[in-house]
mmCIF file of C-alpha atoms in Angstrom:
data_model
loop_
_atom_site.group_PDB
_atom_site.id
_atom_site.type_symbol
_atom_site.label_atom_id
_atom_site.label_comp_id
_atom_site.label_asym_id
_atom_site.label_seq_id
_atom_site.Cartn_x
_atom_site.Cartn_y
_atom_site.Cartn_z
ATOM 1 C CA MET R 15 0.074 0.078 -0.037
ATOM 2 C CA PHE R 16 1.322 3.497 -0.783
ATOM 3 C CA VAL R 17 0.097 6.607 0.983
ATOM 4 C CA THR R 18 0.841 10.296 0.883
ATOM 5 C CA PRO R 19 2.731 12.015 3.863
ATOM 6 C CA GLU R 20 -0.708 13.510 4.953
ATOM 7 C CA ILE R 21 -2.369 10.005 5.278
ATOM 8 C CA ASP R 22 0.795 8.538 6.813
ATOM 9 C CA CYS R 23 0.815 11.252 9.366
ATOM 10 C CA ILE R 24 -2.819 10.633 10.653
ATOM 11 C CA THR R 25 -2.417 6.899 10.654
ATOM 12 C CA LYS R 26 0.874 6.825 12.780
ATOM 13 C CA LEU R 27 1.188 6.610 16.534
ATOM 14 C CA PRO R 28 0.806 8.385 18.612
ATOM 15 C CA PHE R 29 -2.798 9.388 17.829
ATOM 16 C CA PRO R 30 -4.244 12.570 19.438
ATOM 17 C CA ASP R 31 -6.209 11.903 22.537
ATOM 18 C CA THR R 32 -9.263 13.418 21.071
ATOM 19 C CA PHE R 33 -12.374 12.376 19.288
ATOM 20 C CA GLU R 34 -10.573 12.639 15.984
ATOM 21 C CA GLY R 35 -7.717 10.636 17.354
ATOM 22 C CA ASP R 36 -10.051 7.648 17.825
ATOM 23 C CA ARG R 37 -11.099 8.096 14.198
ATOM 24 C CA TYR R 38 -7.564 8.051 12.972
ATOM 25 C CA ALA R 39 -6.877 4.953 15.032
ATOM 26 C CA GLU R 40 -9.646 3.104 13.148
ATOM 27 C CA CYS R 41 -8.255 4.278 10.025
ATOM 28 C CA ALA R 42 -4.872 3.048 10.820
ATOM 29 C CA ALA R 43 -6.233 -0.398 11.837
ATOM 30 C CA PHE R 44 -8.212 -0.541 8.601
ATOM 31 C CA LEU R 45 -4.922 -0.018 6.701
ATOM 32 C CA ASP R 46 -3.203 -2.711 8.732
ATOM 33 C CA ALA R 47 -5.994 -5.102 7.792
ATOM 34 C CA TYR R 48 -5.562 -4.214 4.170
ATOM 35 C CA CYS R 49 -1.762 -4.595 4.256
ATOM 36 C CA GLU R 50 -2.250 -7.878 6.250
ATOM 37 C CA LEU R 51 -4.355 -9.245 3.309
ATOM 38 C CA ASN R 52 -7.410 -9.466 5.488
ATOM 39 C CA GLU R 53 -10.583 -10.064 3.475
ATOM 40 C CA ILE R 54 -12.394 -6.936 2.732
ATOM 41 C CA SER R 55 -15.880 -6.291 1.306
ATOM 42 C CA VAL R 56 -15.768 -4.700 -2.209
ATOM 43 C CA CYS R 57 -18.266 -3.114 -4.391
ATOM 44 C CA GLU R 58 -17.722 -2.388 -8.120
ATOM 45 C CA ASP R 59 -20.871 -0.367 -8.711
ATOM 46 C CA PRO R 60 -21.060 2.972 -7.003
ATOM 47 C CA ASP R 61 -24.796 3.136 -7.302
ATOM 48 C CA TYR R 62 -25.668 -0.092 -5.610
ATOM 49 C CA LYS R 63 -23.363 -0.417 -2.644
ATOM 50 C CA ARG R 64 -24.181 -1.349 1.025
ATOM 51 C CA TRP R 65 -23.626 1.359 3.666
ATOM 52 C CA ASP R 66 -20.786 -0.674 5.272
ATOM 53 C CA VAL R 67 -18.898 -1.965 2.248
ATOM 54 C CA MET R 68 -15.208 -1.405 2.869
ATOM 55 C CA LEU R 69 -13.964 -0.625 -0.611
ATOM 56 C CA ALA R 70 -16.059 0.713 -3.398
ATOM 57 C CA ARG R 71 -15.324 2.119 -6.813
ATOM 58 C CA VAL R 72 -16.290 5.680 -7.356
ATOM 59 C CA ARG R 73 -17.923 7.518 -10.158
ATOM 60 C CA PRO R 74 -17.038 7.880 -12.973
ATOM 61 C CA VAL R 75 -16.350 4.172 -13.089
ATOM 62 C CA GLY R 76 -14.184 4.354 -16.135
ATOM 63 C CA ASP R 77 -11.624 6.328 -14.281
ATOM 64 C CA ASP R 78 -11.091 3.402 -11.943
ATOM 65 C CA PHE R 79 -10.707 5.274 -8.802
ATOM 66 C CA TRP R 80 -11.741 3.611 -5.419
ATOM 67 C CA SER R 81 -12.819 4.694 -1.906
ATOM 68 C CA MET R 82 -11.628 3.055 1.284
ATOM 69 C CA ARG R 83 -14.544 3.402 3.591
ATOM 70 C CA VAL R 84 -13.786 3.524 7.303
ATOM 71 C CA THR R 85 -17.207 3.342 8.931
ATOM 72 C CA ASP R 86 -16.013 3.120 12.539
ATOM 73 C CA PRO R 87 -16.384 4.228 15.292
ATOM 74 C CA ALA R 88 -19.991 3.346 15.020
ATOM 75 C CA ASN R 89 -21.269 6.673 16.120
ATOM 76 C CA THR R 90 -19.501 8.693 13.404
ATOM 77 C CA PRO R 91 -20.017 9.201 9.679
ATOM 78 C CA GLY R 92 -16.728 7.635 9.130
ATOM 79 C CA MET R 93 -13.738 8.538 6.817
ATOM 80 C CA ARG R 94 -13.042 8.131 3.205
ATOM 81 C CA MET R 95 -9.543 7.478 1.690
ATOM 82 C CA LEU R 96 -9.542 7.697 -2.124
ATOM 83 C CA GLY R 97 -7.081 6.437 -4.526
ATOM 84 C CA GLY R 98 -6.275 3.805 -7.157
ATOM 85 C CA PHE R 99 -4.580 0.589 -7.789
ATOM 86 C CA CYS R 100 -1.138 0.547 -9.241
ATOM 87 C CA ALA R 101 -0.951 -3.312 -9.401
ATOM 88 C CA LYS R 102 -2.964 -6.200 -8.002
ATOM 89 C CA ASP R 103 -3.347 -5.797 -4.226
ATOM 90 C CA GLU R 104 -1.350 -2.490 -4.453
ATOM 91 C CA PHE R 105 -3.457 0.491 -3.471
ATOM 92 C CA VAL R 106 -2.224 4.101 -3.721
ATOM 93 C CA ALA R 107 -4.150 6.288 -1.278
ATOM 94 C CA LEU R 108 -3.889 10.011 -2.170
ATOM 95 C CA VAL R 109 -6.693 11.931 -0.571
ATOM 96 C CA TRP R 110 -8.770 11.507 2.592
ATOM 97 C CA GLU R 111 -11.549 13.340 4.385
ATOM 98 C CA PHE R 112 -13.963 12.903 7.299
ATOM 99 C CA ARG R 113 -17.315 11.899 5.617
ATOM 100 C CA GLU R 114 -19.199 14.780 7.056
ATOM 101 C CA ASP R 115 -16.676 17.219 5.580
ATOM 102 C CA ILE R 116 -17.489 15.969 2.064
ATOM 103 C CA ASP R 117 -19.889 18.478 0.577
ATOM 104 C CA LYS R 118 -19.980 16.977 -2.899
ATOM 105 C CA PHE R 119 -18.389 13.676 -3.346
ATOM 106 C CA ASP R 120 -17.675 14.271 -6.980
ATOM 107 C CA ASP R 121 -15.486 17.306 -6.117
ATOM 108 C CA LEU R 122 -13.391 15.139 -3.892
ATOM 109 C CA VAL R 123 -13.006 12.690 -6.840
ATOM 110 C CA LYS R 124 -11.952 15.620 -9.008
ATOM 111 C CA GLU R 125 -9.302 16.510 -6.478
ATOM 112 C CA LEU R 126 -8.114 12.875 -6.487
ATOM 113 C CA LYS R 127 -7.903 12.862 -10.145
ATOM 114 C CA ALA R 128 -5.805 15.983 -10.247
ATOM 115 C CA THR R 129 -3.569 14.673 -7.452
ATOM 116 C CA TRP R 130 -3.051 11.420 -9.306
ATOM 117 C CA HIS R 131 -2.060 13.427 -12.409
ATOM 118 C CA ASP R 132 0.410 15.434 -10.260
ATOM 119 C CA TYR R 133 2.071 12.448 -8.957
ATOM 120 C CA PHE R 134 1.952 10.033 -11.930
ATOM 121 C CA GLY R 135 1.507 12.191 -15.077
ATOM 122 C CA GLY R 136 -0.398 10.386 -17.700
ATOM 123 C CA LEU R 137 -0.180 6.971 -16.136
ATOM 124 C CA PRO R 138 -3.611 5.730 -15.236
ATOM 125 C CA PRO R 139 -4.636 3.534 -12.412
ATOM 126 C CA LEU R 140 -4.907 -0.141 -12.932
ATOM 127 C CA SER R 141 -7.890 -1.022 -14.900
ATOM 128 C CA GLY R 142 -9.271 -4.530 -14.786
ATOM 129 C CA ASN R 143 -12.043 -6.795 -16.110
ATOM 130 C CA SER R 144 -13.085 -8.202 -12.806
ATOM 131 C CA LEU R 145 -12.298 -7.827 -9.045
ATOM 132 C CA ASP R 146 -9.791 -10.653 -9.381
ATOM 133 C CA ASP R 147 -7.606 -8.183 -11.368
ATOM 134 C CA TYR R 148 -7.520 -5.847 -8.416
ATOM 135 C CA LEU R 149 -7.553 -7.986 -5.285
ATOM 136 C CA SER R 150 -6.478 -11.518 -4.275
ATOM 137 C CA ARG R 151 -8.819 -11.672 -1.266
ATOM 138 C CA TYR R 152 -12.183 -9.885 -1.160
ATOM 139 C CA ASP R 153 -15.811 -10.512 -0.490
ATOM 140 C CA THR R 154 -18.472 -9.006 -2.764
ATOM 141 C CA GLN R 155 -21.477 -7.627 -0.829
ATOM 142 C CA MET S 6 7.242 13.463 39.971
ATOM 143 C CA THR S 7 7.864 11.426 43.237
ATOM 144 C CA THR S 8 11.140 10.680 44.726
ATOM 145 C CA SER S 9 12.220 8.022 47.200
ATOM 146 C CA ALA S 10 11.875 10.597 49.855
ATOM 147 C CA ASP S 11 8.251 11.078 48.941
ATOM 148 C CA THR S 12 7.021 7.404 48.744
ATOM 149 C CA THR S 13 6.846 4.753 51.423
ATOM 150 C CA PRO S 14 8.192 1.324 50.456
ATOM 151 C CA ASN S 15 4.746 0.160 49.699
ATOM 152 C CA GLU S 16 3.803 3.143 47.362
ATOM 153 C CA THR S 17 4.404 3.110 43.663
ATOM 154 C CA ALA S 18 4.271 5.966 41.334
ATOM 155 C CA LYS S 19 0.846 6.309 39.742
ATOM 156 C CA LEU S 20 0.859 5.118 36.086
ATOM 157 C CA ASP S 21 -0.763 7.379 33.422
ATOM 158 C CA GLN S 22 -3.723 5.650 31.741
ATOM 159 C CA ILE S 23 -3.007 4.647 28.114
ATOM 160 C CA PRO S 24 -4.689 7.142 25.703
ATOM 161 C CA ASN S 25 -8.002 6.125 24.484
ATOM 162 C CA ALA S 26 -7.059 6.430 20.871
ATOM 163 C CA GLU S 27 -4.322 3.880 21.312
ATOM 164 C CA PHE S 28 -6.903 1.457 22.721
ATOM 165 C CA SER S 29 -9.063 2.181 19.809
ATOM 166 C CA TYR S 30 -6.292 1.317 17.410
ATOM 167 C CA ILE S 31 -5.535 -1.873 19.198
ATOM 168 C CA CYS S 32 -9.136 -3.033 19.725
ATOM 169 C CA SER S 33 -10.011 -2.125 16.095
ATOM 170 C CA ARG S 34 -6.912 -4.248 14.937
ATOM 171 C CA ASN S 35 -8.180 -7.227 16.958
ATOM 172 C CA GLN S 36 -11.583 -6.903 15.507
ATOM 173 C CA HIS S 37 -10.226 -7.102 11.944
ATOM 174 C CA GLN S 38 -8.147 -10.085 12.730
ATOM 175 C CA ALA S 39 -11.067 -11.863 14.455
ATOM 176 C CA HIS S 40 -13.412 -11.056 11.454
ATOM 177 C CA ASP S 41 -10.724 -12.280 8.919
ATOM 178 C CA LEU S 42 -10.295 -15.472 10.831
ATOM 179 C CA LEU S 43 -13.938 -16.078 10.813
ATOM 180 C CA VAL S 44 -14.615 -15.292 7.318
ATOM 181 C CA ARG S 45 -11.607 -17.518 6.010
ATOM 182 C CA ALA S 46 -12.744 -20.423 8.221
ATOM 183 C CA ILE S 47 -16.309 -20.274 6.932
ATOM 184 C CA LYS S 48 -15.194 -19.958 3.269
ATOM 185 C CA GLN S 49 -12.798 -22.971 3.696
ATOM 186 C CA SER S 50 -15.420 -24.956 5.466
ATOM 187 C CA GLY S 51 -17.974 -24.511 2.599
ATOM 188 C CA ARG S 52 -20.863 -24.160 5.290
ATOM 189 C CA SER S 53 -23.730 -21.794 4.462
ATOM 190 C CA GLN S 54 -24.965 -19.095 6.721
ATOM 191 C CA LYS S 55 -28.216 -21.090 6.975
ATOM 192 C CA GLU S 56 -26.357 -24.136 8.233
ATOM 193 C CA LEU S 57 -24.326 -22.052 10.576
ATOM 194 C CA SER S 58 -27.455 -20.635 12.049
ATOM 195 C CA GLN S 59 -28.956 -24.037 12.467
ATOM 196 C CA LEU S 60 -25.819 -25.389 14.213
ATOM 197 C CA THR S 61 -25.258 -22.403 16.549
ATOM 198 C CA GLY S 62 -28.711 -21.216 17.209
ATOM 199 C CA ILE S 63 -27.731 -17.739 16.209
ATOM 200 C CA ASP S 64 -30.152 -16.157 13.708
ATOM 201 C CA GLU S 65 -29.059 -16.014 10.131
ATOM 202 C CA ALA S 66 -29.530 -12.239 9.939
ATOM 203 C CA SER S 67 -27.068 -11.808 12.886
ATOM 204 C CA ILE S 68 -24.578 -14.133 11.253
ATOM 205 C CA SER S 69 -24.840 -12.208 7.987
ATOM 206 C CA ARG S 70 -24.238 -8.901 9.817
ATOM 207 C CA LEU S 71 -21.278 -10.185 11.610
ATOM 208 C CA LEU S 72 -19.663 -11.492 8.536
ATOM 209 C CA ARG S 73 -20.031 -8.337 6.447
ATOM 210 C CA ARG S 74 -17.456 -6.222 8.281
ATOM 211 C CA PRO S 75 -15.317 -6.294 11.408
ATOM 212 C CA ARG S 76 -17.523 -5.715 14.514
ATOM 213 C CA ASN S 77 -17.024 -5.993 18.158
ATOM 214 C CA LEU S 78 -17.478 -9.762 18.161
ATOM 215 C CA GLU S 79 -18.155 -11.364 21.373
ATOM 216 C CA LEU S 80 -15.719 -14.218 22.096
ATOM 217 C CA LYS S 81 -18.538 -16.577 22.762
ATOM 218 C CA THR S 82 -20.065 -15.761 19.442
ATOM 219 C CA LEU S 83 -16.760 -16.180 17.572
ATOM 220 C CA SER S 84 -16.071 -19.426 19.334
ATOM 221 C CA LYS S 85 -19.593 -20.829 18.589
ATOM 222 C CA ILE S 86 -19.418 -19.807 14.853
ATOM 223 C CA LEU S 87 -15.859 -20.872 14.311
ATOM 224 C CA TYR S 88 -16.642 -24.273 16.015
ATOM 225 C CA ALA S 89 -19.686 -24.955 13.946
ATOM 226 C CA ALA S 90 -17.920 -23.927 10.794
ATOM 227 C CA CYS S 91 -14.817 -26.217 11.103
ATOM 228 C CA GLY S 92 -14.627 -27.674 14.561
ATOM 229 C CA ALA S 93 -11.811 -25.350 15.513
ATOM 230 C CA ALA S 94 -11.076 -23.622 18.716
ATOM 231 C CA LEU S 95 -9.175 -20.436 18.850
ATOM 232 C CA SER S 96 -5.405 -20.136 19.275
ATOM 233 C CA ILE S 97 -4.544 -16.855 20.599
ATOM 234 C CA SER S 98 -1.072 -15.376 20.680
ATOM 235 C CA PRO S 99 0.118 -11.800 21.145
ATOM 236 C CA ALA S 100 1.476 -9.643 18.425
ATOM 237 C CA PHE S 101 3.220 -6.374 18.818
ATOM 238 C CA PRO S 102 2.419 -3.961 15.898
ATOM 239 C CA MET S 103 4.052 -1.047 17.892
ATOM 240 C CA GLY S 104 6.936 -3.007 18.960
ATOM 241 C CA ALA S 105 7.299 -4.889 22.216
ATOM 242 C CA SER S 106 8.617 -3.612 25.470
ATOM 243 C CA ASP S 107 12.057 -4.977 26.223
ATOM 244 C CA TRP S 108 10.859 -7.050 29.171
ATOM 245 C CA VAL S 109 8.108 -8.695 26.820
ATOM 246 C CA ILE S 110 10.840 -9.626 24.230
ATOM 247 C CA GLN S 111 13.093 -11.085 26.900
ATOM 248 C CA ALA S 112 10.377 -13.105 28.503
ATOM 249 C CA TYR S 113 9.181 -14.457 25.175
ATOM 250 C CA SER S 114 12.750 -15.355 24.206
ATOM 251 C CA GLU S 115 13.223 -17.203 27.521
ATOM 252 C CA ARG S 116 9.948 -19.108 26.933
ATOM 253 C CA THR S 117 10.938 -20.180 23.503
ATOM 254 C CA GLU S 118 14.270 -21.211 24.479
ATOM 255 C CA ARG S 119 12.893 -23.298 27.331
ATOM 256 C CA ASN S 120 10.641 -24.936 24.781
ATOM 257 C CA ASN S 121 13.596 -25.574 22.499
ATOM 258 C CA THR S 122 11.741 -23.839 19.553
ATOM 259 C CA GLU S 123 13.143 -21.445 17.225
ATOM 260 C CA HIS S 124 12.423 -17.796 18.090
ATOM 261 C CA PRO S 125 9.606 -16.907 15.622
ATOM 262 C CA SER S 126 9.614 -13.563 14.043
ATOM 263 C CA VAL S 127 6.439 -12.350 15.786
ATOM 264 C CA PHE S 128 7.459 -8.816 16.242
ATOM 265 C CA TYR S 129 6.239 -6.254 13.866
ATOM 266 C CA LYS S 130 7.876 -3.090 12.738
ATOM 267 C CA ASP S 131 6.821 -0.141 14.853
ATOM 268 C CA THR S 132 4.672 1.709 12.290
ATOM 269 C CA PRO S 133 1.090 0.709 12.320
ATOM 270 C CA ALA S 134 0.492 -0.017 8.672
ATOM 271 C CA ASP S 135 3.909 -1.592 8.023
ATOM 272 C CA SER S 136 3.136 -5.368 8.705
ATOM 273 C CA LEU S 137 4.020 -8.557 7.172
ATOM 274 C CA GLY S 138 6.665 -7.151 4.741
ATOM 275 C CA GLN S 139 4.060 -4.866 2.999
ATOM 276 C CA LYS S 140 5.462 -1.460 2.620
ATOM 277 C CA VAL S 141 3.978 1.874 3.330
ATOM 278 C CA ILE S 142 6.015 4.314 1.330
ATOM 279 C CA GLN S 143 5.567 7.973 1.465
ATOM 280 C CA ILE S 144 4.864 9.051 -2.058
ATOM 281 C CA SER S 145 6.962 12.288 -1.628
ATOM 282 C CA ASP S 146 9.995 10.076 -1.005
ATOM 283 C CA PHE S 147 9.212 8.050 -4.104
ATOM 284 C CA ARG S 148 8.863 11.289 -6.309
ATOM 285 C CA SER S 149 12.220 12.756 -5.029
ATOM 286 C CA ASN S 150 13.953 9.527 -6.177
ATOM 287 C CA ASN S 151 12.212 9.553 -9.644
ATOM 288 C CA GLN S 152 12.556 12.807 -11.331
ATOM 289 C CA ASN S 153 10.675 11.793 -14.451
ATOM 290 C CA THR S 154 7.206 10.651 -13.394
ATOM 291 C CA ASP S 155 6.417 9.647 -16.942
ATOM 292 C CA ASP S 156 8.875 6.849 -16.561
ATOM 293 C CA VAL S 157 7.372 5.580 -13.338
ATOM 294 C CA LYS S 158 6.856 1.871 -13.407
ATOM 295 C CA PHE S 159 4.550 0.858 -10.694
ATOM 296 C CA LEU S 160 5.678 -2.686 -10.423
ATOM 297 C CA GLU S 161 9.240 -1.622 -9.738
ATOM 298 C CA MET S 162 7.968 0.693 -7.181
ATOM 299 C CA ALA S 163 5.801 -2.006 -5.537
ATOM 300 C CA ASN S 164 8.798 -4.480 -5.563
ATOM 301 C CA ALA S 165 11.371 -2.017 -4.370
#
């Protein structure tokens, strides 16, 4: 997994001893689970996803960007980390937000697209025919 | 700060409580691990959720909910479903995602030496998302080492 310095900073100990700190901690555990090849729930269709799916593709589908959806702690709207795959099982997370701070999700995707271009130029994220092209272990909702 | 002059032999300095966020991280990690264990076991067993419900007495909707994502699974519930799926009991051992305290490493070494087993590499690196050989690389570092982003080859980066 590859992350930006900003994401690395919030998912590293010590977490602030605040409400936000709890949320960063959940995010860090989520990343650990991904890196340790734990099974995660995935949805390819952004229009028909369950509220608690862990990884979901975002619109426009053709751009092949995905959202890691941290839905804990339970009494919070959660967090989103957006990025794309550079190879099978290799996710590049570039932008993150608390869910309640995302006014228009499409704007965040535009920011992700611009950030991806800043880092990788014309190289697009991995595009596959099925989920097997992206992930070794997953569960469809 | 207390000094020996301030404490009696039976007093010890009060310990600061571990921050809640740190507990959140550890608890969430454990939930993810438990969930993954359960999901793998059920998949390998081939048991359906209906069969598990019949075997455990836990309603099917609850089993479905438990399997969808990591939750605060009760040990009893985990034990029942795991056993129903494949006849397994849990084997629990500690892991140290933040690195172990020195006394824990020493105690573990002594125990494994006594058991005449090789010392397993159970100690993780000390950054949360840097486990099992997978790398968390800061992209800014990568960029500084690769001036021409058009020539970026992701596979080389992934295997570096």
